[in-house]
Short mmCIF file of C-alpha atoms and ligand atoms in Angstrom, two decimals:
data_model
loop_
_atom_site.label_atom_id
_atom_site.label_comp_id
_atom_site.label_asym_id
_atom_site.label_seq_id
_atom_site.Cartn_x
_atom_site.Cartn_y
_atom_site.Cartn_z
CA UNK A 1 0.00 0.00 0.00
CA UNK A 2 1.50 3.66 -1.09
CA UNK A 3 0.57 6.10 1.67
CA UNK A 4 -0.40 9.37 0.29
CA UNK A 5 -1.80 12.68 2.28
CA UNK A 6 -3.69 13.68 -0.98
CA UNK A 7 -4.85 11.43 -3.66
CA UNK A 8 -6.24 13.34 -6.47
CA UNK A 9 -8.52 11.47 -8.89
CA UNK A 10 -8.67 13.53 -12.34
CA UNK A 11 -5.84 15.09 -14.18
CA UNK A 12 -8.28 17.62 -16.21
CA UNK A 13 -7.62 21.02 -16.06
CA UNK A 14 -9.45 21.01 -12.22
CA UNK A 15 -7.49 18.35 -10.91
CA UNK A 16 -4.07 19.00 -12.27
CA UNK A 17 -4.25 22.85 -11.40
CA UNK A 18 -5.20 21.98 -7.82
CA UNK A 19 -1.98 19.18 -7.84
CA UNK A 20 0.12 22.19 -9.11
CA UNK A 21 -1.18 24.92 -6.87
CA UNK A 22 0.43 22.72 -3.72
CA UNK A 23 3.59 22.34 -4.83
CA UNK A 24 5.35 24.58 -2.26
CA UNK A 25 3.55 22.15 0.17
CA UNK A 26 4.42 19.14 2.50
CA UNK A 27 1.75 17.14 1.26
CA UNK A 28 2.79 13.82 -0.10
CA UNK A 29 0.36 13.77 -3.53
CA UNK A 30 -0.80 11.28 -6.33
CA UNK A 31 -2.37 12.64 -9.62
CA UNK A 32 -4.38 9.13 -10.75
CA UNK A 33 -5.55 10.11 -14.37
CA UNK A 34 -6.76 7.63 -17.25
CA UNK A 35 -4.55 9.37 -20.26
CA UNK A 36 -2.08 12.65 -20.37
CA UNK A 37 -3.30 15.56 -22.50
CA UNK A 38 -2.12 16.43 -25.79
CA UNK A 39 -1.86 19.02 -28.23
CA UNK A 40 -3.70 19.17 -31.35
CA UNK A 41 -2.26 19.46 -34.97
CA UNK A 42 -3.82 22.51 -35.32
CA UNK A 43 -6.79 24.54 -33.20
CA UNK A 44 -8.19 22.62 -30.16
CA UNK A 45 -11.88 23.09 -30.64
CA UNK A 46 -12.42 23.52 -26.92
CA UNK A 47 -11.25 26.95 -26.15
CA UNK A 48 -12.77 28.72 -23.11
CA UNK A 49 -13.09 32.13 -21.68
CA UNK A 50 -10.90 32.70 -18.60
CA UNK A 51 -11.62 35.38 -16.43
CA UNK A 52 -9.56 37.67 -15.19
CA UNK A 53 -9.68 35.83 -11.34
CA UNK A 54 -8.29 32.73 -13.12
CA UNK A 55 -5.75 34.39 -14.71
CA UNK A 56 -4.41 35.23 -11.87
CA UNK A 57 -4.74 31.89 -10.22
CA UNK A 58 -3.26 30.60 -13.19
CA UNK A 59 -0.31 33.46 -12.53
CA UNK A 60 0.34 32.33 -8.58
CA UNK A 61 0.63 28.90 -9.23
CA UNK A 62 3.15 29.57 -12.11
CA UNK A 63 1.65 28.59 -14.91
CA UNK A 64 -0.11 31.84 -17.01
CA UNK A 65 3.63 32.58 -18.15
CA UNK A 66 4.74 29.74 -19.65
CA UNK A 67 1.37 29.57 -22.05
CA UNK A 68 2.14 30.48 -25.38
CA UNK A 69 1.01 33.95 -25.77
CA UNK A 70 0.61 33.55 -29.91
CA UNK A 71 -2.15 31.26 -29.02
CA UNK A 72 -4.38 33.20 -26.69
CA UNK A 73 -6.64 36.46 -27.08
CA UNK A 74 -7.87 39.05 -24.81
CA UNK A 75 -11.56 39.81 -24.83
CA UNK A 76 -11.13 43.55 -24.93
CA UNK A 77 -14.93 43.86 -25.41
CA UNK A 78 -18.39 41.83 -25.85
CA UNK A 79 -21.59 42.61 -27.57
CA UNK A 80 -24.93 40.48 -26.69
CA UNK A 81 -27.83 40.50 -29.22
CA UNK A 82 -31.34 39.82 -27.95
CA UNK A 83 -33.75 37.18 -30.62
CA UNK A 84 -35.77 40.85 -31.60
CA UNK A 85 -33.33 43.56 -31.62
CA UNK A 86 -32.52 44.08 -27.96
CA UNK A 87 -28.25 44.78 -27.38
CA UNK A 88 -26.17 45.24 -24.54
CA UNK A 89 -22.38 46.29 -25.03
CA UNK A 90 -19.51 45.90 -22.47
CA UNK A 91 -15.80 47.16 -23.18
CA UNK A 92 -12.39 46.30 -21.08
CA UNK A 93 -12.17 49.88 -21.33
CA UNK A 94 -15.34 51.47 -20.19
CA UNK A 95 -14.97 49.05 -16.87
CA UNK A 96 -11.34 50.12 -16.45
CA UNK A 97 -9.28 47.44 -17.15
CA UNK A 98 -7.49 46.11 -19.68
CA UNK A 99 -9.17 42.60 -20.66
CA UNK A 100 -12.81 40.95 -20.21
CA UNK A 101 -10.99 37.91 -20.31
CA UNK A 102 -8.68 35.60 -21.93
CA UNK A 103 -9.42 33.12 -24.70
CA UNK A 104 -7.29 29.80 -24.11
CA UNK A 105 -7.40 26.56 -25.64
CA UNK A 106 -7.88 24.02 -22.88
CA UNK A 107 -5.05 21.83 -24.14
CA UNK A 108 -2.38 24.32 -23.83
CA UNK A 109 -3.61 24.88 -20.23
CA UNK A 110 -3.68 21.10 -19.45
CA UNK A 111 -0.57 20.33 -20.84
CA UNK A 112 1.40 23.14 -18.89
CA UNK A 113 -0.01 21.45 -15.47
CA UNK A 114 0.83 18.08 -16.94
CA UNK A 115 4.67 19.11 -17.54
CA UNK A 116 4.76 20.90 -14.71
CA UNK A 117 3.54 18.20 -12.33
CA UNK A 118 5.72 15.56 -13.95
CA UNK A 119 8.61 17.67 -12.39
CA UNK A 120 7.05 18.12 -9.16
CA UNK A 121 8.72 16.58 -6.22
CA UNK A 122 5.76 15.81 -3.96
CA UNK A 123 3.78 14.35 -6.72
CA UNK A 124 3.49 10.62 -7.96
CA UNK A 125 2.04 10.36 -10.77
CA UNK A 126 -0.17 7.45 -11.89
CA UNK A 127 -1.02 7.64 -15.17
CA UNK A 128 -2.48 5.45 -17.37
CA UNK A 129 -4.29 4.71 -14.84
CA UNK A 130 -7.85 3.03 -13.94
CA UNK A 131 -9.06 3.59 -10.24
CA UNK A 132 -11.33 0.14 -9.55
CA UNK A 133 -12.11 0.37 -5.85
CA UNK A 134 -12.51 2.93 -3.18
CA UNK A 135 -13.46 2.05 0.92
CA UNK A 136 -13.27 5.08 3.06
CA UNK A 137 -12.02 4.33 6.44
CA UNK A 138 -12.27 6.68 9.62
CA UNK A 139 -8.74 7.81 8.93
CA UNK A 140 -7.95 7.39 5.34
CA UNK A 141 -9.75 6.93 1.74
CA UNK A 142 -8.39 3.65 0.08
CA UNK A 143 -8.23 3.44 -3.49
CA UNK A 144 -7.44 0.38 -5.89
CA UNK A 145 -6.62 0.78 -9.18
CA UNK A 146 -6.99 -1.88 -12.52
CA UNK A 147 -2.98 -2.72 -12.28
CA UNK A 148 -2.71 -4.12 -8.81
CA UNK A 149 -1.79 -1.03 -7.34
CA UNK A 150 -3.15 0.55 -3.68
CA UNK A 151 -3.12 3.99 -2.97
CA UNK A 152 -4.18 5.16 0.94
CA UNK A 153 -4.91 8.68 1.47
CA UNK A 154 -5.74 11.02 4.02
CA UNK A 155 -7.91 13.10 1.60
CA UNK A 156 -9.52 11.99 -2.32
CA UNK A 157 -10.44 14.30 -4.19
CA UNK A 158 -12.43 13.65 -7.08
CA UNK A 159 -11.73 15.34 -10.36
CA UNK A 160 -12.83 13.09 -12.45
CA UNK A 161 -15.25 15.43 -14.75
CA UNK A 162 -19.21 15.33 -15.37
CA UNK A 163 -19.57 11.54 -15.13
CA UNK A 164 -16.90 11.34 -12.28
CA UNK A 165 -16.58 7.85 -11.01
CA UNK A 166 -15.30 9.32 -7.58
CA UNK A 167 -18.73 10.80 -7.35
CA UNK A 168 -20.56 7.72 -8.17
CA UNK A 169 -18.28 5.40 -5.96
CA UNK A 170 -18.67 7.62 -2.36
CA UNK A 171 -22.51 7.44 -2.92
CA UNK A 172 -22.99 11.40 -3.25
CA UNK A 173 -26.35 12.29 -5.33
CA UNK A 174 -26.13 14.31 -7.93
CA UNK A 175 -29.57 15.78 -9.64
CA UNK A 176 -29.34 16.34 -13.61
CA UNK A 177 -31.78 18.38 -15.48
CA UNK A 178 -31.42 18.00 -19.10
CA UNK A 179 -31.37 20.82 -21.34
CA UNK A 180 -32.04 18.67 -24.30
CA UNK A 181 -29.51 20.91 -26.42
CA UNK A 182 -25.99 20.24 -27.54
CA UNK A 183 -23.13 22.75 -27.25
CA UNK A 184 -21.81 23.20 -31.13
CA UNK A 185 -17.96 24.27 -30.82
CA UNK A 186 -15.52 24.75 -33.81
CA UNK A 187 -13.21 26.97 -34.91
CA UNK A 188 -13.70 29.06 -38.07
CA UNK A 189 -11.32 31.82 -39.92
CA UNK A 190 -12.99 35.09 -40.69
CA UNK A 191 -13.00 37.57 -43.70
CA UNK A 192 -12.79 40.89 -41.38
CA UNK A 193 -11.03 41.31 -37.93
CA UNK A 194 -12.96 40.85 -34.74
CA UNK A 195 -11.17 43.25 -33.01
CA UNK A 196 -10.44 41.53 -29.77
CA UNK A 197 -14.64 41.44 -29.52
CA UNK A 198 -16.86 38.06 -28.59
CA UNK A 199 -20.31 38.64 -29.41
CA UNK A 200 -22.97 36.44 -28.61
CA UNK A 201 -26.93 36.18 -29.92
CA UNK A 202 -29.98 35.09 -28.22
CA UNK A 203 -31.81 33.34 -31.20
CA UNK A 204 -35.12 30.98 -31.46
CA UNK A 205 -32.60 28.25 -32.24
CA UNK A 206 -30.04 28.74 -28.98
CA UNK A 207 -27.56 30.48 -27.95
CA UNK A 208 -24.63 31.32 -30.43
CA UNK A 209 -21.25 32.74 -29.32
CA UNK A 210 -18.31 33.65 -31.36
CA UNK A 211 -14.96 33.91 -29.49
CA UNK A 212 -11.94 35.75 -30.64
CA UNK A 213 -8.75 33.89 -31.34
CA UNK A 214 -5.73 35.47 -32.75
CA UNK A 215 -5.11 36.83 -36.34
CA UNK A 216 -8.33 36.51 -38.25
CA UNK A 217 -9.79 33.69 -35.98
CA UNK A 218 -12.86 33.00 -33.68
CA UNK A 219 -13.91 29.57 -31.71
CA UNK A 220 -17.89 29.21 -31.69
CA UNK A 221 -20.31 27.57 -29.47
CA UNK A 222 -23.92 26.93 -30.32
CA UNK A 223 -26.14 25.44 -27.87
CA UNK A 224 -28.91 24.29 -29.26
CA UNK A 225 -31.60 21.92 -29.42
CA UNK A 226 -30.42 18.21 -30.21
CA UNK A 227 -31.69 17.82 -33.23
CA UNK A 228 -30.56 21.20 -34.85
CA UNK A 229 -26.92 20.41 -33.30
CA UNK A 230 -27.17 16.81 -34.96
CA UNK A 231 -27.84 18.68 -38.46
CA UNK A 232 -25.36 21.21 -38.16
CA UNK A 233 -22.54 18.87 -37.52
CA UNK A 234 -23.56 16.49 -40.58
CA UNK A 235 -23.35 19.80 -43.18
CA UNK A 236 -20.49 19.97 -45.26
CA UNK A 237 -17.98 22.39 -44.20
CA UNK A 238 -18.94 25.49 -46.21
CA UNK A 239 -22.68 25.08 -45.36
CA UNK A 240 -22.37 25.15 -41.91
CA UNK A 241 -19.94 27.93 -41.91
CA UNK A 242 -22.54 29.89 -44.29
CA UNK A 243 -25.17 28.83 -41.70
CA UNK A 244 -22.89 30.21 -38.61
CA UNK A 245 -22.29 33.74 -40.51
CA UNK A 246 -26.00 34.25 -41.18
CA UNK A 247 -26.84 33.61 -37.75
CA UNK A 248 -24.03 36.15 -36.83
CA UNK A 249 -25.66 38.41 -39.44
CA UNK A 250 -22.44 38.25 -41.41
CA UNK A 251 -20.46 41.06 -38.64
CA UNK A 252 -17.66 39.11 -39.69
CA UNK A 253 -18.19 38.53 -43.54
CA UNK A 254 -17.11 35.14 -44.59
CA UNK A 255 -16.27 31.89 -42.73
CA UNK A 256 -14.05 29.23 -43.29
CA UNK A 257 -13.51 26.26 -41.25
CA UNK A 258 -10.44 25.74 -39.13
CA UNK A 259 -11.64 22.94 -37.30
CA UNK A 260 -14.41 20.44 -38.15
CA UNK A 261 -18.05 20.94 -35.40
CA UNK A 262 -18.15 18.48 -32.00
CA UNK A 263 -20.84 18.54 -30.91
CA UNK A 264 -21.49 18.00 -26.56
CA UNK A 265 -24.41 17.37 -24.63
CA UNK A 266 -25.60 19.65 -22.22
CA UNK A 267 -27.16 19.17 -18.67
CA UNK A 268 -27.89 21.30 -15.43
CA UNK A 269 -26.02 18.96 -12.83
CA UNK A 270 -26.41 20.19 -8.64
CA UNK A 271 -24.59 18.13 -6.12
CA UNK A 272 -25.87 18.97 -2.97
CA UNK A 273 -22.89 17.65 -1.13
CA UNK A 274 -19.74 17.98 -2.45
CA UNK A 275 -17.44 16.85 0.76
CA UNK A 276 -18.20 13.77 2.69
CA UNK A 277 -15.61 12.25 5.89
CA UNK A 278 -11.71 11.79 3.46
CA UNK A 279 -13.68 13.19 -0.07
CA UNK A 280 -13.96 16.43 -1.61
CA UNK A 281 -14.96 17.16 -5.18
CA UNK A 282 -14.13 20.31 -7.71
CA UNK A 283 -14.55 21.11 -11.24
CA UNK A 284 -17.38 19.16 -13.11
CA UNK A 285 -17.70 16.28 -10.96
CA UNK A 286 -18.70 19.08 -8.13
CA UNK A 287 -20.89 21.34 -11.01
CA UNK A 288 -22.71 21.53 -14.17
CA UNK A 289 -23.89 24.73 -16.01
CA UNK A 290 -24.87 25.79 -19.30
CA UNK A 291 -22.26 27.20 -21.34
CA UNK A 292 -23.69 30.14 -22.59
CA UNK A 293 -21.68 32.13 -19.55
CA UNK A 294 -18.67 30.42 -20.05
CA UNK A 295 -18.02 29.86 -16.76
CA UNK A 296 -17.49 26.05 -16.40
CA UNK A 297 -14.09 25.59 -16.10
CA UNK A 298 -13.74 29.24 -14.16
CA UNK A 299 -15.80 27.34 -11.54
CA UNK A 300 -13.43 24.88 -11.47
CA UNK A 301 -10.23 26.88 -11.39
CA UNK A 302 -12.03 28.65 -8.19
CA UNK A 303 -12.98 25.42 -6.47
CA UNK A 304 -8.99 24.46 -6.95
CA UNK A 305 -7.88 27.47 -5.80
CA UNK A 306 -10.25 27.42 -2.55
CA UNK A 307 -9.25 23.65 -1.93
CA UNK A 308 -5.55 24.47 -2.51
CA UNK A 309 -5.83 27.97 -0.35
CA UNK A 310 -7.02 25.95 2.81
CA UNK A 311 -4.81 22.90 2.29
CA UNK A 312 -1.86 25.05 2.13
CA UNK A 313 -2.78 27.11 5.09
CA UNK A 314 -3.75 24.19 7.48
CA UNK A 315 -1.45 23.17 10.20
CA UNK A 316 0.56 19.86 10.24
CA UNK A 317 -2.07 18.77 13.20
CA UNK A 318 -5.08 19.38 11.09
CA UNK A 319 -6.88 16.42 10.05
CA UNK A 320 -7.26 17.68 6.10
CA UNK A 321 -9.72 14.72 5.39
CA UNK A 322 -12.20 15.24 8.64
CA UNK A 323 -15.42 16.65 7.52
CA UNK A 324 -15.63 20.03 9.76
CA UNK A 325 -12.01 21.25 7.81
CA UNK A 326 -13.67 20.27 4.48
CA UNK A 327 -17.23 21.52 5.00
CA UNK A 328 -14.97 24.64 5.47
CA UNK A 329 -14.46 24.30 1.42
CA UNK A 330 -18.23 23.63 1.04
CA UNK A 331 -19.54 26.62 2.53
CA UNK A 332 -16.76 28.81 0.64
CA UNK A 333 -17.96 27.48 -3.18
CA UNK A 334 -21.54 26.56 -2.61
CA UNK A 335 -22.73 29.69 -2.68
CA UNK A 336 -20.56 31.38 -6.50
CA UNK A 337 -21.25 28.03 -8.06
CA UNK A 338 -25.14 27.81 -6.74
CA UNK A 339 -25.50 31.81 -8.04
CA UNK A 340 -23.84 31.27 -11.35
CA UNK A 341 -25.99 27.90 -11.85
CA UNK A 342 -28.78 30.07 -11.26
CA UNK A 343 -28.48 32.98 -13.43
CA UNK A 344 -26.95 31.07 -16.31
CA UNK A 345 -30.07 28.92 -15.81
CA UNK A 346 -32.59 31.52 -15.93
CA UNK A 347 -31.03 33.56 -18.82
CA UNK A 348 -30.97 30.47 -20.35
CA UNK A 349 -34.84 29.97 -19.90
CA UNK A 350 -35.78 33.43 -20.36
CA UNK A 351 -34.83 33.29 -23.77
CA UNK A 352 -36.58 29.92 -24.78
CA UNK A 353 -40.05 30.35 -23.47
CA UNK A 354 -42.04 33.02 -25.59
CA UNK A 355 -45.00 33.18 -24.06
CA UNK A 356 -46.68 36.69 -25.83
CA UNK A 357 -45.08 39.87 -24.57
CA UNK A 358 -42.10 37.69 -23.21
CA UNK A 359 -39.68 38.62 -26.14
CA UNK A 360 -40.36 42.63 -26.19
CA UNK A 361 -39.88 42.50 -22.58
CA UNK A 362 -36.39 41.02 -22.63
CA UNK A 363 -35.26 42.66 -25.39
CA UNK A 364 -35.91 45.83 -23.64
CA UNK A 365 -34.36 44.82 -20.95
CA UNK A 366 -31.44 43.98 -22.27
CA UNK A 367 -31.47 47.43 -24.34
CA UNK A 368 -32.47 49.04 -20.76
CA UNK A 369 -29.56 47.47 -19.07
CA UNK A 370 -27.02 49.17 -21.69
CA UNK A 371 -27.95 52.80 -21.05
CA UNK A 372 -27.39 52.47 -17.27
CA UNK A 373 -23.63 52.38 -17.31
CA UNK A 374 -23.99 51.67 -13.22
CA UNK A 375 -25.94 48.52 -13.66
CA UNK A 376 -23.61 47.20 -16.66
CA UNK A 377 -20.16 47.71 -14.48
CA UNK A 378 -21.79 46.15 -11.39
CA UNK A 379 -22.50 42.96 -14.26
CA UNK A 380 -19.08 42.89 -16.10
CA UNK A 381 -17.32 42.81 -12.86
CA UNK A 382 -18.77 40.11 -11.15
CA UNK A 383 -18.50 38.27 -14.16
CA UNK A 384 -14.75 38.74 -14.40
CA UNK A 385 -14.69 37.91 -10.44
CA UNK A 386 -13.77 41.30 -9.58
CA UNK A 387 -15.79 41.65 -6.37
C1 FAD B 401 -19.61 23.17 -25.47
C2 FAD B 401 -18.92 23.58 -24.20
C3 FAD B 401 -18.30 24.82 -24.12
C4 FAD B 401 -17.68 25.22 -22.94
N1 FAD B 401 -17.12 26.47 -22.86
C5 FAD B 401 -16.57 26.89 -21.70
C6 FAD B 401 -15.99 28.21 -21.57
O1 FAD B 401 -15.96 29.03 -22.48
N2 FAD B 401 -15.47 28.57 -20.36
C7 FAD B 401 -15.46 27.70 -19.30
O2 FAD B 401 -15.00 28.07 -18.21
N3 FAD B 401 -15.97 26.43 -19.41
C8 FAD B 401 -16.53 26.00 -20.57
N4 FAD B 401 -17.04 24.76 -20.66
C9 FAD B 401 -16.96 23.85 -19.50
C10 FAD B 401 -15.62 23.11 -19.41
O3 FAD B 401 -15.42 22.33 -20.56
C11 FAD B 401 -15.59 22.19 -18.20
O4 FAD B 401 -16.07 22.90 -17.07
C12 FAD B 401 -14.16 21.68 -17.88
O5 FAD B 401 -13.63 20.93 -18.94
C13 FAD B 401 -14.18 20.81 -16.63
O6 FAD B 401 -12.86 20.46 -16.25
P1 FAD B 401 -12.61 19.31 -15.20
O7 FAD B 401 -11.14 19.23 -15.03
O8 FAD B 401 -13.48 19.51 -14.00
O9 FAD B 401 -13.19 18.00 -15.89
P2 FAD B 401 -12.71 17.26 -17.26
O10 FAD B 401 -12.22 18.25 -18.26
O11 FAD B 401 -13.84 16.39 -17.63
O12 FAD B 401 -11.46 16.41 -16.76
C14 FAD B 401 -11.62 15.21 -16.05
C15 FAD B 401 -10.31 14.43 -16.13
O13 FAD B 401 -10.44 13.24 -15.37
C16 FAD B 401 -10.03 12.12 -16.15
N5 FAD B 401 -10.84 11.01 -15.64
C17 FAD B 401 -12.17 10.82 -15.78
N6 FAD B 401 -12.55 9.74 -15.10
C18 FAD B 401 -11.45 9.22 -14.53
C19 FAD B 401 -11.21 8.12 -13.70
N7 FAD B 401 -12.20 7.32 -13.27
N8 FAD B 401 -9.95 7.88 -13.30
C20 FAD B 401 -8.91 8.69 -13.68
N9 FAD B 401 -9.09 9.77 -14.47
C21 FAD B 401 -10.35 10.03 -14.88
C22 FAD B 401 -10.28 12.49 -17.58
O14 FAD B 401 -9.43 11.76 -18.46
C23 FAD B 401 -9.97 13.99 -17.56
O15 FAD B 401 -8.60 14.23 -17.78
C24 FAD B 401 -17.67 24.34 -21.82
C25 FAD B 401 -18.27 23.07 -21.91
C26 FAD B 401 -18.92 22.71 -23.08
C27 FAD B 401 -19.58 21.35 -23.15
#
């Protein structure tokens, strides 16, 4: 048996930037993960929005400089379009800063943890690697994995995404609320520059988002219903980019494809409980939320940060698996992730029912909102984690 203080089940972006973030630490760790990252060919068609909070996370535990700058863009501002003419507009400038955010491809984020745990001297890394069993005792978590091996902890942490097997395993409920839509990602080139600007519609169809990439570039994401998602991704490559620029009302004249549509399911998941006595859980084995606020991964980034903050902090004495010093983690996420589930949620639902009226009213609103400069910096910096 290989005693650990930390096991750490899930390499993803979550896990592994929780690993790295306790590196100046005494704590003995293991990183189990099925299968290292890697770098695409070209574009990785899952890029995400980082907020500025992240970055800096990203910054403390040493990893924001080493990502290749060439393949990252700054949101410098962000236009919204209602489904019947309704617009809100938010700049880095007017809310006095430099960025919205950050556009990063989540493989050259995960595989700047990856190097930088293999060369980190309280880590073991087990990897590939397939946990099989896991017994919780009143002093440690046990895990067995699919090669023999036994791993004894004094805290798991499960990081094992959406579908986490951690999750499953411990017995913790999670409730799932299907949004019967897929999430439509590629990456496209464009005729005219974007200017540093993500724009994103409200339509009948879903929610479309373009995000800027460098040079003449943008990643998209379409949530939409199932079926629609399913056709787009079976069009032949200049159809669906013809389809994606008319939606966009051609702002950025033609498309070409970069990188061919995926297409991902979507779902609402709550976990009530995300600690239990030796078990915590981050990232999307802790959460699920719509994309349309890009927020996902931020989540995660904050639940590793908050785990890693109190690890790092707690006294050699401290029992780091008991449930009072975890419950301590609990209380500090539940209530972000609960309001950004929430709000994501309802925009979300606001736009898809139309009973009569419904659509004038929120395209006011939305209009409304962008003449009260007040109201629009309170939004933009929560959203970028400022407060
Ligand atoms: C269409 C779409 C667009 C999105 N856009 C954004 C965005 O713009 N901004 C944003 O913040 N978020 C976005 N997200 C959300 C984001 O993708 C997720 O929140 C993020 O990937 C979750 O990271 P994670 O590390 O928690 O989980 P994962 O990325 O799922 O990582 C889990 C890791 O655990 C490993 N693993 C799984 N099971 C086991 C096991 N049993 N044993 C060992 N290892 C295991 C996997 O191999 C993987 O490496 C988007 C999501 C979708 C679907």
């Amino acid at each position: 048996m290989q005693q650990f203080d930390l096991i750490i089940v899930g390499g993803g972006l979550a896990g592994a930037s929780l690993a790295v973030a306790l590196r100046d630490t005494p704590l003995r760790i293991a990183l189990v993960e099925h299968q290292p990252p890697q770098r695409p060919a070209g574009w990785d068609a899952r890029v995400y929005a980082i907020s500025p909070a992240n970055a800096a996370f990203l910054e403390r535990i040493g990893a924001w400089r080493h990502l290749d700058a060439l393949r990252m863009a700054p949101i410098r501002g962000m236009q919204v379009f209602g489904d019947a003419g309704g617009r809100l507009g938010f700049s880095a400038y007017d809310t006095g800063v430099a960025e919205l955010g950050w556009i990063v491809e989540s493989s050259l984020m995960a595989c700047e943890f990856w190097e930088s745990a293999k060369r980190q001297g309280n880590l073991t890394l087990f990897c590939p690697a397939r946990p099989e069993s896991l017994a919780f005792s009143p002093d440690a978590a046990t895990l067995g994995l699919a090669d023999g091996s036994v791993l004894s902890g004094r805290l798991l942490v499960g990081a094992d995404g959406r579908d986490s097997w951690v999750r499953q395993a411990a017995g913790l409920v999670a409730v799932n609320t299907s949004y019967g839509e897929k999430g439509v990602v590629a990456n496209l080139e464009t005729e005219r520059p974007h200017r540093q600007i993500a724009m994103q519609w409200f339509r009948d169809d879903g929610v479309l988002a373009w995000l800027p990439l460098p040079g003449n570039r943008i990643s998209i994401v379409w949530s939409t219903p199932d079926e629609h998602a399913e056709e787009l991704c079976a069009l032949p490559g200049d159809a669906f980019c013809d389809r994606v620029a008319d939606a966009g009302a051609r702002m950025l004249g033609q498309l070409r494809m970069l990188t061919a549509p995926v297409a991902f399911p979507l779902r609402l998941m709550r976990v009530p409980q995300t600690v239990a006595p030796r078990l915590a859980l981050i990232g999307d084995a802790a959460h699920g939320i719509h994309p349309l606020s890009g927020h996902g991964i931020n989540l995660g980034f904050q639940d590793a940060s908050e785990l890693a903050a109190l690890l790092a902090a707690a006294p050699s004495w401290r029992d780091i698996g008991g449930e009072r010093f975890l419950r301590r983690y609990q209380r500090a996420r539940r209530e972000e992730t609960a309001l950004m589930q929430t709000t994501t949620d309802s925009l979300r639902r606001l736009f898809r029912d139309s009973p009569p009226g419904l659509s004038a009213l929120r395209n006011a609103g939305l209009s409304a909102t962008d003449k009260l400069p007040f109201m629009k910096n309170a939004l933009v910096r929560y959203a970028l984690g400022a407060l």
